[in-house]
Amino acid sequence: MKSQVKTLGILGGGQLGRMSTLAAANLGIRVHIYCPDEESPASQVAEKTYVGNYSDKKKLRAFANGVDVVSYEFENIPVETVRFIENVRPVFPNCKLLEISQNRITEKRFLNNVGISTAHWTPIRSAGELAAAVRSAEKQDFILKTARFGYDGKGQLVHKAGSDPKKNFERLNSKELILEEKVNFSREISIIIARDKNRKSALYGPVLNEHKNHILSKSTIPAPIEDEIAAKALRVTRKLAEALDLIGVLALEMFVTKDGRILANEIAPRTHNSGHWTIDACYVSQFEQHVRTVCGLPVGNPARHSNAVMINFLGSDVDKVNKYYKMKGSCIHLYGKSEIRKGRKMGHITILKPIK
Ligand code: AMP
């Protein structure tokens, strides 16, 4: 079977777009990137890049006209941009998923409405609301987050028991916040699901995730959790994809609590950093699934032939890459970013342990 899609358009030019573009090339599909940056990881490997901002309708139309189908590689693409593109070409995953995942309040409400548990949460619009919300549990710590545009720990703080609500509300400098119970988790895990137009799905994980300064540092597969908990997390992820009628790829980040509950934390409406190991350890990677599902092809076999540990090169960690060139079982991925900045994702390495 050959895809009807000759050219895929991707909104966003980061490393996720780069790795989807490389996967598309293997399937004989060309990729055009649309992003605001002159130099981007994805544009280095794509056939064509449109450099423009996400409100430039003329440029967006030219981009859409030049491709058969459009997807996106990060969640902060304005919904209006995607709506505009939808009038010209089909977009997968659909706008609904993007809209839900852009706002932590809509996201948590959606999850709870479809029967998926999260940490207890309350929307907060003023310092007074925050004071009232924390008054009911004075001895408890909370996490206060901006509803929008938070990532890698940005736009959030721990509201410690007894701290000043007004100060913390002002620190986040946003009119729309969410207050969450601070979960006493034993592990952070994620699952990635790809679902095609025939509603067949492929799942990866659960993956164990470890963070440094709120940024993903290491992912391990398989996650060291009991089968029963893993099965529960897989069921939750399937349920989410079905409720959204997903066509494409998404990731669900979850907490495993000390008493064995699964609490959903965040939906990523795209491929995910915790799935990078799938490039080297699986028959079909998350990036190939992304391309397949949005281009109307069937999902492929997600099974892994190797267990794996993925380590991110954050900022100057990338200078350590040399030691991996000779290491048995290590697969190096560099994203072609010229400027090293603290915490910036410069590349990753996957260390494979073949399953006997
Ligand atoms: P997020 O931006 O929601 O993914 O949060 C970034 C990180 O902060 C997570 O990976 C957790 O380590 C931590 N975190 C976020 N929300 C909570 C919570 N409600 N309870 C405990 N830790 C949290």
Short mmCIF file of C-alpha atoms and ligand atoms in Angstrom, two decimals:
data_model
loop_
_atom_site.label_atom_id
_atom_site.label_comp_id
_atom_site.label_asym_id
_atom_site.label_seq_id
_atom_site.Cartn_x
_atom_site.Cartn_y
_atom_site.Cartn_z
CA MET A 1 0.00 0.00 0.00
CA LYS A 2 1.29 3.42 -0.90
CA SER A 3 0.07 6.58 0.78
CA GLN A 4 -2.11 8.92 -1.29
CA VAL A 5 -0.20 11.65 0.51
CA LYS A 6 2.85 12.80 -1.39
CA THR A 7 3.64 15.76 0.81
CA LEU A 8 2.96 16.21 4.52
CA GLY A 9 2.96 19.68 6.06
CA ILE A 10 4.11 20.08 9.66
CA LEU A 11 3.48 23.18 11.76
CA GLY A 12 6.53 23.67 13.99
CA GLY A 13 10.20 23.13 13.30
CA GLY A 14 11.61 21.48 16.44
CA GLN A 15 13.25 18.11 16.97
CA LEU A 16 9.93 16.26 17.00
CA GLY A 17 9.22 17.62 13.53
CA ARG A 18 12.74 16.68 12.48
CA MET A 19 12.33 13.06 13.58
CA SER A 20 8.88 12.78 11.94
CA THR A 21 10.40 14.22 8.76
CA LEU A 22 13.15 11.59 8.78
CA ALA A 23 10.52 8.86 9.27
CA ALA A 24 8.44 10.29 6.42
CA ALA A 25 11.44 10.13 4.11
CA ASN A 26 11.65 6.38 4.69
CA LEU A 27 8.04 6.07 3.57
CA GLY A 28 8.69 8.11 0.44
CA ILE A 29 6.72 11.08 1.78
CA ARG A 30 8.07 14.61 1.46
CA VAL A 31 7.69 17.12 4.28
CA HIS A 32 7.18 20.88 4.25
CA ILE A 33 7.72 22.69 7.53
CA TYR A 34 6.06 25.92 8.63
CA CYS A 35 7.72 27.73 11.54
CA PRO A 36 8.80 31.21 12.61
CA ASP A 37 12.54 30.44 12.75
CA GLU A 38 15.00 30.82 9.89
CA GLU A 39 17.07 27.94 11.23
CA SER A 40 15.20 25.01 12.73
CA PRO A 41 16.03 21.34 13.43
CA ALA A 42 13.22 20.15 11.15
CA SER A 43 13.96 22.46 8.25
CA GLN A 44 17.48 21.01 7.99
CA VAL A 45 15.98 17.72 6.82
CA ALA A 46 12.70 18.80 5.18
CA GLU A 47 12.18 19.43 1.48
CA LYS A 48 10.94 22.94 2.06
CA THR A 49 10.38 25.40 4.89
CA TYR A 50 8.00 28.34 5.04
CA VAL A 51 9.35 30.84 7.53
CA GLY A 52 6.50 32.91 8.88
CA ASN A 53 4.54 33.68 12.01
CA TYR A 54 1.44 31.69 12.86
CA SER A 55 -0.91 34.55 11.99
CA ASP A 56 0.40 35.19 8.48
CA LYS A 57 -2.63 33.92 6.54
CA LYS A 58 -1.11 34.48 3.13
CA LYS A 59 1.92 32.39 3.96
CA LEU A 60 -0.12 29.77 5.79
CA ARG A 61 -2.36 29.37 2.75
CA ALA A 62 0.63 28.97 0.44
CA PHE A 63 2.05 26.32 2.80
CA ALA A 64 -1.27 24.44 2.99
CA ASN A 65 -1.79 24.58 -0.77
CA GLY A 66 1.58 22.97 -1.30
CA VAL A 67 0.84 19.84 0.79
CA ASP A 68 -1.82 17.10 0.93
CA VAL A 69 -2.33 16.93 4.69
CA VAL A 70 -1.13 18.89 7.72
CA SER A 71 -0.06 17.98 11.25
CA TYR A 72 1.69 19.83 14.08
CA GLU A 73 4.62 19.02 16.29
CA PHE A 74 4.07 21.18 19.33
CA GLU A 75 1.04 22.12 21.36
CA ASN A 76 1.31 25.86 21.45
CA ILE A 77 0.43 26.40 17.80
CA PRO A 78 -2.51 28.84 17.98
CA VAL A 79 -5.86 27.07 17.55
CA GLU A 80 -6.91 29.82 15.08
CA THR A 81 -3.95 28.86 12.86
CA VAL A 82 -5.04 25.25 12.77
CA ARG A 83 -8.69 26.25 12.14
CA PHE A 84 -7.53 28.40 9.22
CA ILE A 85 -5.49 25.53 7.76
CA GLU A 86 -8.43 23.14 8.21
CA ASN A 87 -10.34 25.19 5.65
CA VAL A 88 -7.66 24.43 3.09
CA ARG A 89 -6.40 20.92 3.96
CA PRO A 90 -7.23 18.18 6.48
CA VAL A 91 -5.35 18.46 9.79
CA PHE A 92 -4.55 15.52 12.09
CA PRO A 93 -4.82 15.23 15.04
CA ASN A 94 -7.90 17.45 14.96
CA CYS A 95 -8.25 20.87 16.52
CA LYS A 96 -10.27 19.59 19.47
CA LEU A 97 -7.28 17.72 20.91
CA LEU A 98 -5.05 20.76 20.46
CA GLU A 99 -7.58 23.03 22.14
CA ILE A 100 -8.06 20.70 25.11
CA SER A 101 -4.37 20.22 25.72
CA GLN A 102 -3.50 23.93 25.49
CA ASN A 103 -5.30 24.73 28.71
CA ARG A 104 -4.71 22.72 31.87
CA ILE A 105 -8.24 23.49 33.11
CA THR A 106 -9.99 22.26 29.95
CA GLU A 107 -7.60 19.32 29.89
CA LYS A 108 -8.31 18.20 33.48
CA ARG A 109 -12.06 18.79 33.03
CA PHE A 110 -12.08 16.68 29.86
CA LEU A 111 -10.10 13.88 31.52
CA ASN A 112 -12.45 13.80 34.51
CA ASN A 113 -15.56 13.95 32.30
CA VAL A 114 -14.48 10.84 30.43
CA GLY A 115 -13.80 9.04 33.69
CA ILE A 116 -10.02 9.47 33.94
CA SER A 117 -8.71 10.39 37.40
CA THR A 118 -6.35 13.29 37.98
CA ALA A 119 -4.98 15.06 41.05
CA HIS A 120 -7.72 17.14 42.71
CA TRP A 121 -7.72 20.56 41.09
CA THR A 122 -9.43 23.96 41.25
CA PRO A 123 -9.37 26.83 38.76
CA ILE A 124 -7.91 30.01 40.25
CA ARG A 125 -8.58 33.51 38.89
CA SER A 126 -7.54 35.72 41.79
CA ALA A 127 -5.40 35.81 44.93
CA GLY A 128 -8.68 35.68 46.92
CA GLU A 129 -9.71 32.44 45.20
CA LEU A 130 -6.29 30.97 45.92
CA ALA A 131 -6.52 31.98 49.61
CA ALA A 132 -9.97 30.38 49.86
CA ALA A 133 -8.87 27.19 48.12
CA VAL A 134 -5.83 26.58 50.32
CA ARG A 135 -7.70 27.49 53.53
CA SER A 136 -9.57 24.18 53.40
CA ALA A 137 -6.32 22.20 53.65
CA GLU A 138 -3.91 24.35 55.58
CA LYS A 139 -1.34 21.63 56.21
CA GLN A 140 -1.13 20.52 52.62
CA ASP A 141 1.29 21.50 49.83
CA PHE A 142 -0.13 22.30 46.41
CA ILE A 143 1.18 22.89 42.92
CA LEU A 144 0.08 26.14 41.34
CA LYS A 145 0.33 26.32 37.55
CA THR A 146 -0.58 28.75 34.82
CA ALA A 147 -3.45 27.30 32.78
CA ARG A 148 -1.67 28.00 29.50
CA PHE A 149 1.81 27.93 28.00
CA GLY A 150 3.51 25.99 30.77
CA TYR A 151 6.12 23.44 29.85
CA ASP A 152 9.18 21.81 31.39
CA GLY A 153 8.22 23.19 34.80
CA LYS A 154 7.89 26.79 33.53
CA GLY A 155 4.80 28.60 34.80
CA GLN A 156 4.43 26.60 37.99
CA LEU A 157 5.43 26.65 41.63
CA VAL A 158 4.93 24.67 44.80
CA HIS A 159 2.51 26.45 47.08
CA LYS A 160 3.81 25.28 50.45
CA ALA A 161 1.50 24.97 53.43
CA GLY A 162 1.33 28.35 55.15
CA SER A 163 2.85 30.41 52.31
CA ASP A 164 1.37 33.70 51.17
CA PRO A 165 -1.37 33.18 48.51
CA LYS A 166 -1.14 36.77 47.24
CA LYS A 167 2.62 36.52 46.68
CA ASN A 168 2.38 33.19 44.88
CA PHE A 169 -0.56 34.32 42.76
CA GLU A 170 1.42 37.38 41.67
CA ARG A 171 4.59 35.38 41.03
CA LEU A 172 2.95 33.48 38.19
CA ASN A 173 1.69 36.68 36.60
CA SER A 174 -1.34 35.14 34.89
CA LYS A 175 -5.11 35.62 35.13
CA GLU A 176 -5.86 31.95 34.77
CA LEU A 177 -4.24 29.42 37.08
CA ILE A 178 -4.93 25.92 38.28
CA LEU A 179 -4.25 24.71 41.81
CA GLU A 180 -3.49 21.02 42.09
CA GLU A 181 -3.08 18.72 45.03
CA LYS A 182 0.64 17.86 45.32
CA VAL A 183 0.64 14.19 44.47
CA ASN A 184 2.80 11.92 46.56
CA PHE A 185 3.75 9.78 43.60
CA SER A 186 6.06 6.81 43.51
CA ARG A 187 6.72 7.02 39.78
CA GLU A 188 6.08 9.21 36.77
CA ILE A 189 5.18 7.26 33.66
CA SER A 190 3.93 7.94 30.16
CA ILE A 191 2.28 6.02 27.37
CA ILE A 192 2.25 6.96 23.72
CA ILE A 193 -0.64 5.92 21.52
CA ALA A 194 -0.97 6.08 17.73
CA ARG A 195 -4.40 5.58 16.17
CA ASP A 196 -5.17 5.35 12.47
CA LYS A 197 -8.22 6.31 10.42
CA ASN A 198 -9.61 2.77 10.84
CA ARG A 199 -9.37 3.32 14.62
CA LYS A 200 -6.67 0.70 15.05
CA SER A 201 -4.16 1.66 17.66
CA ALA A 202 -0.58 0.95 18.70
CA LEU A 203 0.78 1.73 22.16
CA TYR A 204 4.25 2.22 23.65
CA GLY A 205 4.92 1.93 27.36
CA PRO A 206 4.42 2.51 30.17
CA VAL A 207 7.75 4.31 30.16
CA LEU A 208 9.40 5.38 33.42
CA ASN A 209 10.35 9.06 33.32
CA GLU A 210 12.88 10.88 35.49
CA HIS A 211 13.28 14.64 35.46
CA LYS A 212 16.02 17.14 36.27
CA ASN A 213 14.78 20.63 37.12
CA HIS A 214 11.36 19.60 35.73
CA ILE A 215 12.85 18.66 32.35
CA LEU A 216 12.76 15.05 31.20
CA SER A 217 16.22 13.62 31.69
CA LYS A 218 15.85 9.87 31.40
CA SER A 219 13.25 7.39 30.13
CA THR A 220 13.40 3.68 30.83
CA ILE A 221 11.44 0.92 29.13
CA PRO A 222 10.06 -1.27 30.55
CA ALA A 223 9.02 0.80 33.55
CA PRO A 224 9.59 -1.12 36.78
CA ILE A 225 5.94 -1.29 37.81
CA GLU A 226 3.56 -4.18 38.46
CA ASP A 227 1.72 -5.67 35.48
CA GLU A 228 -1.62 -4.73 36.97
CA ILE A 229 -0.67 -1.05 37.20
CA ALA A 230 0.78 -1.10 33.68
CA ALA A 231 -2.46 -2.64 32.37
CA LYS A 232 -4.48 0.05 34.12
CA ALA A 233 -2.35 2.82 32.57
CA LEU A 234 -2.75 1.27 29.12
CA ARG A 235 -6.54 1.10 29.58
CA VAL A 236 -6.64 4.76 30.61
CA THR A 237 -4.65 5.81 27.52
CA ARG A 238 -6.88 3.81 25.17
CA LYS A 239 -9.94 5.33 26.78
CA LEU A 240 -8.56 8.82 26.21
CA ALA A 241 -7.74 8.17 22.54
CA GLU A 242 -11.21 6.76 21.98
CA ALA A 243 -12.92 9.66 23.74
CA LEU A 244 -11.02 12.06 21.46
CA ASP A 245 -11.49 9.88 18.40
CA LEU A 246 -7.78 10.39 17.86
CA ILE A 247 -6.23 10.10 14.43
CA GLY A 248 -2.52 10.66 14.96
CA VAL A 249 -0.30 10.30 18.00
CA LEU A 250 -0.62 11.53 21.56
CA ALA A 251 1.18 10.92 24.83
CA LEU A 252 -0.33 10.76 28.27
CA GLU A 253 1.84 11.58 31.28
CA MET A 254 0.69 9.95 34.49
CA PHE A 255 1.58 9.62 38.15
CA VAL A 256 1.58 6.25 39.87
CA THR A 257 0.69 6.92 43.49
CA LYS A 258 2.17 5.01 46.41
CA ASP A 259 -1.17 3.21 46.82
CA GLY A 260 -1.20 2.06 43.19
CA ARG A 261 -3.57 4.58 41.61
CA ILE A 262 -3.01 6.11 38.19
CA LEU A 263 -3.55 9.86 37.95
CA ALA A 264 -3.33 11.51 34.54
CA ASN A 265 -1.22 14.67 34.60
CA GLU A 266 -0.82 15.97 31.08
CA ILE A 267 -1.77 15.19 27.48
CA ALA A 268 0.75 15.92 24.74
CA PRO A 269 -1.14 16.09 21.41
CA ARG A 270 1.90 14.86 19.50
CA THR A 271 4.90 12.56 19.63
CA HIS A 272 6.72 12.76 22.95
CA ASN A 273 10.25 12.96 24.31
CA SER A 274 9.60 9.83 26.38
CA GLY A 275 9.09 7.90 23.12
CA HIS A 276 12.39 8.71 21.43
CA TRP A 277 13.75 5.24 22.25
CA THR A 278 11.14 3.78 19.86
CA ILE A 279 13.29 4.85 16.88
CA ASP A 280 15.97 2.32 17.78
CA ALA A 281 14.18 -0.23 19.96
CA CYS A 282 10.94 -0.88 18.04
CA TYR A 283 9.90 -2.24 14.66
CA VAL A 284 7.97 0.97 13.99
CA SER A 285 8.80 4.16 15.89
CA GLN A 286 6.42 6.76 17.30
CA PHE A 287 7.55 9.10 14.51
CA GLU A 288 6.73 6.62 11.76
CA GLN A 289 3.35 6.04 13.44
CA HIS A 290 2.80 9.79 13.41
CA VAL A 291 3.46 9.96 9.69
CA ARG A 292 1.45 6.81 8.96
CA THR A 293 -1.63 7.83 10.93
CA VAL A 294 -1.86 11.39 9.64
CA CYS A 295 -1.19 10.28 6.05
CA GLY A 296 -3.96 7.64 6.06
CA LEU A 297 -1.70 4.60 6.35
CA PRO A 298 -2.29 1.79 8.88
CA VAL A 299 -0.46 1.81 12.21
CA GLY A 300 2.59 -0.44 12.26
CA ASN A 301 3.91 -2.95 14.75
CA PRO A 302 4.98 -1.07 17.90
CA ALA A 303 6.62 -4.11 19.52
CA ARG A 304 10.14 -3.61 20.78
CA HIS A 305 13.02 -5.91 20.03
CA SER A 306 15.14 -4.28 22.74
CA ASN A 307 14.71 -2.79 26.14
CA ALA A 308 16.09 0.71 26.31
CA VAL A 309 17.19 3.69 28.31
CA MET A 310 16.96 7.11 26.69
CA ILE A 311 19.00 9.99 28.07
CA ASN A 312 18.47 13.57 26.96
CA PHE A 313 21.41 15.82 26.22
CA LEU A 314 20.29 19.00 27.98
CA GLY A 315 22.38 22.12 27.29
CA SER A 316 26.10 21.45 27.60
CA ASP A 317 25.51 17.70 28.28
CA VAL A 318 25.84 17.42 24.53
CA ASP A 319 29.60 17.87 24.97
CA LYS A 320 29.63 14.37 26.46
CA VAL A 321 28.48 12.82 23.19
CA ASN A 322 31.98 11.66 22.24
CA LYS A 323 32.00 8.94 24.86
CA TYR A 324 28.98 7.30 23.22
CA TYR A 325 30.41 6.84 19.72
CA LYS A 326 32.20 3.70 20.84
CA MET A 327 29.70 2.41 23.38
CA LYS A 328 28.06 -0.86 22.37
CA GLY A 329 24.29 -0.57 22.00
CA SER A 330 24.22 3.21 21.97
CA CYS A 331 22.34 5.14 19.30
CA ILE A 332 23.12 8.82 18.98
CA HIS A 333 20.64 11.47 17.86
CA LEU A 334 21.68 15.11 17.58
CA TYR A 335 19.17 17.76 16.59
CA GLY A 336 21.46 20.14 14.69
CA LYS A 337 20.93 23.07 17.07
CA SER A 338 23.87 25.45 16.82
CA GLU A 339 23.33 27.36 20.06
CA ILE A 340 23.71 25.58 23.39
CA ARG A 341 21.44 27.02 26.08
CA LYS A 342 20.92 25.82 29.66
CA GLY A 343 18.30 23.04 29.69
CA ARG A 344 17.87 23.12 25.90
CA LYS A 345 17.21 19.73 24.33
CA MET A 346 20.24 19.30 22.06
CA GLY A 347 19.95 15.59 21.34
CA HIS A 348 19.51 12.25 23.02
CA ILE A 349 21.05 8.85 23.25
CA THR A 350 19.28 5.53 23.40
CA ILE A 351 21.11 2.61 24.96
CA LEU A 352 19.68 -0.70 23.78
CA LYS A 353 19.55 -4.01 25.56
CA PRO A 354 18.24 -6.56 23.05
CA ILE A 355 15.47 -8.84 24.38
CA LYS A 356 16.65 -12.44 24.13
P1 AMP B 1 3.81 19.40 34.21
O1 AMP B 1 4.24 20.65 33.55
O2 AMP B 1 2.39 19.40 34.66
O3 AMP B 1 4.15 18.18 33.39
O4 AMP B 1 4.71 19.27 35.53
C1 AMP B 1 6.10 19.14 35.49
C2 AMP B 1 6.56 18.25 36.62
O5 AMP B 1 6.16 18.80 37.90
C3 AMP B 1 5.94 16.85 36.60
O6 AMP B 1 6.67 16.00 35.76
C4 AMP B 1 6.02 16.47 38.07
O7 AMP B 1 7.32 16.03 38.41
C5 AMP B 1 5.75 17.77 38.80
N1 AMP B 1 4.30 17.92 39.08
C6 AMP B 1 3.38 18.49 38.28
N2 AMP B 1 2.15 18.45 38.81
C7 AMP B 1 2.27 17.82 39.99
C8 AMP B 1 1.35 17.47 41.04
N3 AMP B 1 0.05 17.79 40.97
N4 AMP B 1 1.85 16.82 42.11
C9 AMP B 1 3.17 16.51 42.21
N5 AMP B 1 4.09 16.83 41.27
C10 AMP B 1 3.65 17.47 40.18
#
